Amino acid sequence: MASSPAVDVSCRRREKRRQLDARRSKCRIRLGGHMEQWCLLKERLGFSLHSQLAKFLLDRTACVICGLPGFCSPPHGLSE
């Protein structure tokens, strides 16, 4: 007995959604109860995207820890 086309489409959509969720989950960062603090910092530094704040913080950490040149420039519109 063959399944109906509607069931096949539904199964394919569900599987595609599961795959996309799994891929997205690999680059998720869990902030736990610190989301409010993260958003406040993002706003105060003038970033519109969470990824911008993450990149800025990674660059600053690399600058401080490794002494890598070129990572210490402030974000657009900010001065040190």
mmCIF file of N, CA, C and O in Angstrom:
data_model
loop_
_atom_site.group_PDB
_atom_site.id
_atom_site.type_symbol
_atom_site.label_atom_id
_atom_site.label_comp_id
_atom_site.label_asym_id
_atom_site.label_seq_id
_atom_site.Cartn_x
_atom_site.Cartn_y
_atom_site.Cartn_z
ATOM 1 N N MET A 1 0.843 -1.181 0.000
ATOM 2 C CA MET A 1 0.000 0.000 0.000
ATOM 3 C C MET A 1 0.886 1.241 0.000
ATOM 4 O O MET A 1 1.764 1.395 0.837
ATOM 5 N N ALA A 2 0.687 2.152 -0.946
ATOM 6 C CA ALA A 2 1.501 3.362 -1.069
ATOM 7 C C ALA A 2 0.926 4.477 -0.205
ATOM 8 O O ALA A 2 -0.277 4.566 -0.001
ATOM 9 N N SER A 3 1.826 5.306 0.314
ATOM 10 C CA SER A 3 1.363 6.449 1.111
ATOM 11 C C SER A 3 0.903 7.557 0.178
ATOM 12 O O SER A 3 1.315 7.649 -0.967
ATOM 13 N N SER A 4 0.072 8.417 0.702
ATOM 14 C CA SER A 4 -0.469 9.496 -0.122
ATOM 15 C C SER A 4 0.593 10.564 -0.359
ATOM 16 O O SER A 4 1.514 10.725 0.435
ATOM 17 N N PRO A 5 0.472 11.329 -1.446
ATOM 18 C CA PRO A 5 1.441 12.395 -1.748
ATOM 19 C C PRO A 5 1.512 13.443 -0.638
ATOM 20 O O PRO A 5 2.580 13.958 -0.349
ATOM 21 N N ALA A 6 0.403 13.727 0.003
ATOM 22 C CA ALA A 6 0.387 14.722 1.083
ATOM 23 C C ALA A 6 1.231 14.255 2.266
ATOM 24 O O ALA A 6 1.946 15.037 2.879
ATOM 25 N N VAL A 7 1.178 12.980 2.587
ATOM 26 C CA VAL A 7 1.968 12.428 3.686
ATOM 27 C C VAL A 7 3.454 12.485 3.335
ATOM 28 O O VAL A 7 4.291 12.843 4.166
ATOM 29 N N ASP A 8 3.804 12.146 2.080
ATOM 30 C CA ASP A 8 5.195 12.203 1.621
ATOM 31 C C ASP A 8 5.755 13.621 1.723
ATOM 32 O O ASP A 8 6.873 13.824 2.194
ATOM 33 N N VAL A 9 4.979 14.593 1.287
ATOM 34 C CA VAL A 9 5.416 15.990 1.342
ATOM 35 C C VAL A 9 5.612 16.412 2.795
ATOM 36 O O VAL A 9 6.615 17.045 3.138
ATOM 37 N N SER A 10 4.693 16.043 3.648
ATOM 38 C CA SER A 10 4.783 16.379 5.063
ATOM 39 C C SER A 10 6.031 15.762 5.704
ATOM 40 O O SER A 10 6.746 16.413 6.461
ATOM 41 N N CYS A 11 6.313 14.517 5.374
ATOM 42 C CA CYS A 11 7.502 13.834 5.912
ATOM 43 C C CYS A 11 8.780 14.491 5.418
ATOM 44 O O CYS A 11 9.727 14.667 6.184
ATOM 45 N N ARG A 12 8.803 14.857 4.133
ATOM 46 C CA ARG A 12 9.996 15.508 3.579
ATOM 47 C C ARG A 12 10.224 16.862 4.245
ATOM 48 O O ARG A 12 11.347 17.218 4.570
ATOM 49 N N ARG A 13 9.151 17.627 4.439
ATOM 50 C CA ARG A 13 9.268 18.926 5.100
ATOM 51 C C ARG A 13 9.791 18.780 6.526
ATOM 52 O O ARG A 13 10.656 19.529 6.963
ATOM 53 N N ARG A 14 9.231 17.816 7.238
ATOM 54 C CA ARG A 14 9.653 17.570 8.622
ATOM 55 C C ARG A 14 11.130 17.188 8.688
ATOM 56 O O ARG A 14 11.874 17.691 9.520
ATOM 57 N N GLU A 15 11.567 16.333 7.766
ATOM 58 C CA GLU A 15 12.966 15.905 7.733
ATOM 59 C C GLU A 15 13.884 17.075 7.376
ATOM 60 O O GLU A 15 14.934 17.256 7.977
ATOM 61 N N LYS A 16 13.472 17.889 6.417
ATOM 62 C CA LYS A 16 14.278 19.049 6.025
ATOM 63 C C LYS A 16 14.387 20.030 7.192
ATOM 64 O O LYS A 16 15.470 20.557 7.473
ATOM 65 N N ARG A 17 13.289 20.268 7.886
ATOM 66 C CA ARG A 17 13.288 21.155 9.052
ATOM 67 C C ARG A 17 14.208 20.612 10.144
ATOM 68 O O ARG A 17 14.979 21.344 10.753
ATOM 69 N N ARG A 18 14.184 19.300 10.353
ATOM 70 C CA ARG A 18 15.039 18.675 11.362
ATOM 71 C C ARG A 18 16.512 18.865 11.007
ATOM 72 O O ARG A 18 17.336 19.193 11.855
ATOM 73 N N GLN A 19 16.835 18.691 9.729
ATOM 74 C CA GLN A 19 18.215 18.869 9.275
ATOM 75 C C GLN A 19 18.677 20.321 9.439
ATOM 76 O O GLN A 19 19.799 20.579 9.877
ATOM 77 N N LEU A 20 17.816 21.264 9.081
ATOM 78 C CA LEU A 20 18.160 22.679 9.237
ATOM 79 C C LEU A 20 18.352 23.040 10.709
ATOM 80 O O LEU A 20 19.288 23.764 11.062
ATOM 81 N N ASP A 21 17.477 22.533 11.577
ATOM 82 C CA ASP A 21 17.603 22.789 13.013
ATOM 83 C C ASP A 21 18.902 22.218 13.564
ATOM 84 O O ASP A 21 19.574 22.843 14.376
ATOM 85 N N ALA A 22 19.274 21.026 13.109
ATOM 86 C CA ALA A 22 20.510 20.394 13.563
ATOM 87 C C ALA A 22 21.718 21.211 13.118
ATOM 88 O O ALA A 22 22.662 21.418 13.889
ATOM 89 N N ARG A 23 21.691 21.710 11.894
ATOM 90 C CA ARG A 23 22.805 22.517 11.383
ATOM 91 C C ARG A 23 22.913 23.837 12.154
ATOM 92 O O ARG A 23 23.987 24.268 12.526
ATOM 93 N N ARG A 24 21.763 24.484 12.391
ATOM 94 C CA ARG A 24 21.741 25.746 13.127
ATOM 95 C C ARG A 24 22.197 25.555 14.566
ATOM 96 O O ARG A 24 22.866 26.396 15.141
ATOM 97 N N SER A 25 21.859 24.431 15.139
ATOM 98 C CA SER A 25 22.204 24.144 16.525
ATOM 99 C C SER A 25 23.710 24.052 16.737
ATOM 100 O O SER A 25 24.212 24.329 17.821
ATOM 101 N N LYS A 26 24.442 23.697 15.688
ATOM 102 C CA LYS A 26 25.894 23.569 15.800
ATOM 103 C C LYS A 26 26.567 24.913 16.054
ATOM 104 O O LYS A 26 27.663 24.968 16.574
ATOM 105 N N CYS A 27 25.946 26.018 15.660
ATOM 106 C CA CYS A 27 26.579 27.321 15.869
ATOM 107 C C CYS A 27 25.837 28.157 16.912
ATOM 108 O O CYS A 27 26.039 29.352 17.015
ATOM 109 N N ARG A 28 25.029 27.524 17.713
ATOM 110 C CA ARG A 28 24.333 28.215 18.787
ATOM 111 C C ARG A 28 25.222 28.343 20.007
ATOM 112 O O ARG A 28 25.973 27.443 20.340
ATOM 113 N N ILE A 29 25.127 29.472 20.679
ATOM 114 C CA ILE A 29 25.843 29.676 21.932
ATOM 115 C C ILE A 29 24.802 29.845 23.024
ATOM 116 O O ILE A 29 23.901 30.666 22.909
ATOM 117 N N ARG A 30 24.927 29.068 24.055
ATOM 118 C CA ARG A 30 23.968 29.105 25.159
ATOM 119 C C ARG A 30 24.399 30.160 26.171
ATOM 120 O O ARG A 30 25.479 30.083 26.742
ATOM 121 N N LEU A 31 23.554 31.148 26.385
ATOM 122 C CA LEU A 31 23.852 32.213 27.339
ATOM 123 C C LEU A 31 23.198 31.973 28.692
ATOM 124 O O LEU A 31 23.499 32.686 29.648
ATOM 125 N N GLY A 32 22.316 30.997 28.744
ATOM 126 C CA GLY A 32 21.638 30.720 30.010
ATOM 127 C C GLY A 32 20.881 31.942 30.503
ATOM 128 O O GLY A 32 20.158 32.589 29.765
ATOM 129 N N GLY A 33 21.096 32.290 31.761
ATOM 130 C CA GLY A 33 20.396 33.426 32.365
ATOM 131 C C GLY A 33 21.057 34.762 32.096
ATOM 132 O O GLY A 33 20.713 35.763 32.724
ATOM 133 N N HIS A 34 21.998 34.810 31.157
ATOM 134 C CA HIS A 34 22.752 36.034 30.909
ATOM 135 C C HIS A 34 22.304 36.777 29.654
ATOM 136 O O HIS A 34 22.989 37.692 29.199
ATOM 137 N N MET A 35 21.170 36.405 29.102
ATOM 138 C CA MET A 35 20.691 37.019 27.864
ATOM 139 C C MET A 35 20.455 38.519 28.034
ATOM 140 O O MET A 35 20.793 39.306 27.152
ATOM 141 N N GLU A 36 19.899 38.918 29.163
ATOM 142 C CA GLU A 36 19.619 40.340 29.399
ATOM 143 C C GLU A 36 20.933 41.142 29.405
ATOM 144 O O GLU A 36 21.028 42.201 28.790
ATOM 145 N N GLN A 37 21.945 40.618 30.074
ATOM 146 C CA GLN A 37 23.247 41.277 30.128
ATOM 147 C C GLN A 37 23.865 41.352 28.727
ATOM 148 O O GLN A 37 24.439 42.370 28.339
ATOM 149 N N TRP A 38 23.766 40.279 27.962
ATOM 150 C CA TRP A 38 24.287 40.234 26.588
ATOM 151 C C TRP A 38 23.618 41.301 25.730
ATOM 152 O O TRP A 38 24.286 42.047 25.019
ATOM 153 N N CYS A 39 22.295 41.370 25.808
ATOM 154 C CA CYS A 39 21.542 42.333 24.985
ATOM 155 C C CYS A 39 21.865 43.772 25.384
ATOM 156 O O CYS A 39 21.952 44.658 24.522
ATOM 157 N N LEU A 40 22.035 44.008 26.667
ATOM 158 C CA LEU A 40 22.396 45.345 27.144
ATOM 159 C C LEU A 40 23.772 45.745 26.606
ATOM 160 O O LEU A 40 23.966 46.863 26.120
ATOM 161 N N LEU A 41 24.736 44.844 26.670
ATOM 162 C CA LEU A 41 26.064 45.109 26.138
ATOM 163 C C LEU A 41 26.009 45.364 24.637
ATOM 164 O O LEU A 41 26.626 46.305 24.125
ATOM 165 N N LYS A 42 25.247 44.551 23.929
ATOM 166 C CA LYS A 42 25.086 44.706 22.472
ATOM 167 C C LYS A 42 24.537 46.092 22.146
ATOM 168 O O LYS A 42 25.038 46.794 21.268
ATOM 169 N N GLU A 43 23.549 46.520 22.905
ATOM 170 C CA GLU A 43 22.930 47.824 22.684
ATOM 171 C C GLU A 43 23.902 48.959 23.026
ATOM 172 O O GLU A 43 24.046 49.910 22.265
ATOM 173 N N ARG A 44 24.577 48.848 24.163
ATOM 174 C CA ARG A 44 25.511 49.900 24.590
ATOM 175 C C ARG A 44 26.681 50.075 23.630
ATOM 176 O O ARG A 44 27.177 51.178 23.460
ATOM 177 N N LEU A 45 27.131 48.986 23.022
ATOM 178 C CA LEU A 45 28.232 49.077 22.074
ATOM 179 C C LEU A 45 27.768 49.443 20.666
ATOM 180 O O LEU A 45 28.580 49.656 19.777
ATOM 181 N N GLY A 46 26.466 49.473 20.466
ATOM 182 C CA GLY A 46 25.916 49.923 19.188
ATOM 183 C C GLY A 46 25.847 48.871 18.099
ATOM 184 O O GLY A 46 25.788 49.210 16.910
ATOM 185 N N PHE A 47 25.850 47.605 18.473
ATOM 186 C CA PHE A 47 25.747 46.545 17.478
ATOM 187 C C PHE A 47 24.283 46.234 17.211
ATOM 188 O O PHE A 47 23.459 46.241 18.123
ATOM 189 N N SER A 48 23.971 45.942 15.952
ATOM 190 C CA SER A 48 22.591 45.576 15.627
ATOM 191 C C SER A 48 22.414 44.057 15.590
ATOM 192 O O SER A 48 21.298 43.574 15.748
ATOM 193 N N LEU A 49 23.508 43.322 15.405
ATOM 194 C CA LEU A 49 23.429 41.867 15.313
ATOM 195 C C LEU A 49 24.212 41.208 16.444
ATOM 196 O O LEU A 49 25.280 41.690 16.835
ATOM 197 N N HIS A 50 23.704 40.083 16.928
ATOM 198 C CA HIS A 50 24.404 39.325 17.969
ATOM 199 C C HIS A 50 25.761 38.848 17.457
ATOM 200 O O HIS A 50 26.746 38.828 18.194
ATOM 201 N N SER A 51 25.814 38.485 16.180
ATOM 202 C CA SER A 51 27.074 38.001 15.605
ATOM 203 C C SER A 51 28.139 39.091 15.592
ATOM 204 O O SER A 51 29.333 38.803 15.727
ATOM 205 N N GLN A 52 27.738 40.347 15.456
ATOM 206 C CA GLN A 52 28.691 41.455 15.494
ATOM 207 C C GLN A 52 29.327 41.571 16.883
ATOM 208 O O GLN A 52 30.537 41.757 17.005
ATOM 209 N N LEU A 53 28.503 41.473 17.912
ATOM 210 C CA LEU A 53 29.019 41.532 19.279
ATOM 211 C C LEU A 53 29.934 40.346 19.551
ATOM 212 O O LEU A 53 31.015 40.502 20.125
ATOM 213 N N ALA A 54 29.549 39.166 19.129
ATOM 214 C CA ALA A 54 30.371 37.976 19.341
ATOM 215 C C ALA A 54 31.731 38.134 18.674
ATOM 216 O O ALA A 54 32.771 37.853 19.280
ATOM 217 N N LYS A 55 31.762 38.609 17.438
ATOM 218 C CA LYS A 55 33.019 38.812 16.714
ATOM 219 C C LYS A 55 33.884 39.839 17.429
ATOM 220 O O LYS A 55 35.095 39.645 17.591
ATOM 221 N N PHE A 56 33.283 40.944 17.858
ATOM 222 C CA PHE A 56 34.011 41.979 18.579
ATOM 223 C C PHE A 56 34.649 41.406 19.849
ATOM 224 O O PHE A 56 35.831 41.634 20.120
ATOM 225 N N LEU A 57 33.890 40.649 20.614
ATOM 226 C CA LEU A 57 34.413 40.083 21.854
ATOM 227 C C LEU A 57 35.516 39.060 21.583
ATOM 228 O O LEU A 57 36.515 39.009 22.313
ATOM 229 N N LEU A 58 35.349 38.256 20.550
ATOM 230 C CA LEU A 58 36.406 37.302 20.187
ATOM 231 C C LEU A 58 37.687 38.030 19.776
ATOM 232 O O LEU A 58 38.787 37.652 20.180
ATOM 233 N N ASP A 59 37.548 39.075 18.988
ATOM 234 C CA ASP A 59 38.716 39.846 18.562
ATOM 235 C C ASP A 59 39.403 40.492 19.758
ATOM 236 O O ASP A 59 40.630 40.490 19.857
ATOM 237 N N ARG A 60 38.637 41.056 20.669
ATOM 238 C CA ARG A 60 39.209 41.703 21.854
ATOM 239 C C ARG A 60 39.934 40.680 22.721
ATOM 240 O O ARG A 60 40.997 40.953 23.249
ATOM 241 N N THR A 61 39.360 39.509 22.857
ATOM 242 C CA THR A 61 39.985 38.468 23.668
ATOM 243 C C THR A 61 41.286 38.012 23.019
ATOM 244 O O THR A 61 42.300 37.848 23.696
ATOM 245 N N ALA A 62 41.291 37.847 21.701
ATOM 246 C CA ALA A 62 42.508 37.454 20.991
ATOM 247 C C ALA A 62 43.575 38.519 21.172
ATOM 248 O O ALA A 62 44.749 38.210 21.370
ATOM 249 N N CYS A 63 43.189 39.773 21.143
ATOM 250 C CA CYS A 63 44.124 40.881 21.306
ATOM 251 C C CYS A 63 44.752 40.837 22.694
ATOM 252 O O CYS A 63 45.969 40.955 22.838
ATOM 253 N N VAL A 64 43.956 40.651 23.707
ATOM 254 C CA VAL A 64 44.443 40.658 25.090
ATOM 255 C C VAL A 64 45.247 39.409 25.397
ATOM 256 O O VAL A 64 46.335 39.481 25.969
ATOM 257 N N ILE A 65 44.752 38.263 25.018
ATOM 258 C CA ILE A 65 45.404 36.997 25.364
ATOM 259 C C ILE A 65 46.633 36.736 24.498
ATOM 260 O O ILE A 65 47.691 36.381 24.994
ATOM 261 N N CYS A 66 46.498 36.903 23.197
ATOM 262 C CA CYS A 66 47.560 36.507 22.274
ATOM 263 C C CYS A 66 48.436 37.669 21.833
ATOM 264 O O CYS A 66 49.497 37.453 21.259
ATOM 265 N N GLY A 67 47.954 38.884 22.043
ATOM 266 C CA GLY A 67 48.709 40.030 21.572
ATOM 267 C C GLY A 67 48.738 40.130 20.059
ATOM 268 O O GLY A 67 49.665 40.666 19.473
ATOM 269 N N LEU A 68 47.706 39.597 19.414
ATOM 270 C CA LEU A 68 47.652 39.619 17.953
ATOM 271 C C LEU A 68 47.417 41.042 17.454
ATOM 272 O O LEU A 68 46.491 41.708 17.899
ATOM 273 N N PRO A 69 48.243 41.527 16.553
ATOM 274 C CA PRO A 69 48.056 42.882 16.026
ATOM 275 C C PRO A 69 46.835 42.950 15.115
ATOM 276 O O PRO A 69 46.453 41.977 14.486
ATOM 277 N N GLY A 70 46.240 44.129 15.067
ATOM 278 C CA GLY A 70 45.119 44.343 14.165
ATOM 279 C C GLY A 70 43.765 43.959 14.727
ATOM 280 O O GLY A 70 42.756 44.152 14.087
ATOM 281 N N PHE A 71 43.723 43.438 15.930
ATOM 282 C CA PHE A 71 42.449 43.022 16.502
ATOM 283 C C PHE A 71 41.894 44.047 17.486
ATOM 284 O O PHE A 71 40.827 43.883 18.005
ATOM 285 N N CYS A 72 42.644 45.070 17.784
ATOM 286 C CA CYS A 72 42.258 45.983 18.863
ATOM 287 C C CYS A 72 41.491 47.211 18.405
ATOM 288 O O CYS A 72 41.338 48.141 19.176
ATOM 289 N N SER A 73 41.044 47.247 17.183
ATOM 290 C CA SER A 73 40.301 48.417 16.745
ATOM 291 C C SER A 73 38.891 48.367 17.299
ATOM 292 O O SER A 73 38.249 47.318 17.314
ATOM 293 N N PRO A 74 38.389 49.509 17.802
ATOM 294 C CA PRO A 74 37.031 49.537 18.365
ATOM 295 C C PRO A 74 35.993 49.412 17.263
ATOM 296 O O PRO A 74 36.299 49.677 16.094
ATOM 297 N N PRO A 75 34.768 49.013 17.612
ATOM 298 C CA PRO A 75 33.716 48.942 16.604
ATOM 299 C C PRO A 75 33.398 50.305 16.050
ATOM 300 O O PRO A 75 33.734 51.322 16.659
ATOM 301 N N HIS A 76 32.773 50.349 14.907
ATOM 302 C CA HIS A 76 32.414 51.588 14.241
ATOM 303 C C HIS A 76 31.705 52.538 15.196
ATOM 304 O O HIS A 76 30.745 52.168 15.851
ATOM 305 N N GLY A 77 32.202 53.765 15.289
ATOM 306 C CA GLY A 77 31.547 54.761 16.129
ATOM 307 C C GLY A 77 32.014 54.783 17.567
ATOM 308 O O GLY A 77 31.591 55.636 18.330
ATOM 309 N N LEU A 78 32.866 53.873 17.971
ATOM 310 C CA LEU A 78 33.351 53.862 19.343
ATOM 311 C C LEU A 78 34.828 54.214 19.361
ATOM 312 O O LEU A 78 35.574 53.896 18.455
ATOM 313 N N SER A 79 35.236 54.844 20.432
ATOM 314 C CA SER A 79 36.661 55.119 20.604
ATOM 315 C C SER A 79 37.094 54.546 21.930
ATOM 316 O O SER A 79 36.294 54.386 22.851
ATOM 317 N N GLU A 80 38.379 54.225 22.028
ATOM 318 C CA GLU A 80 38.862 53.616 23.252
ATOM 319 C C GLU A 80 39.222 54.693 24.257
ATOM 320 O O GLU A 80 39.519 55.782 23.985
#
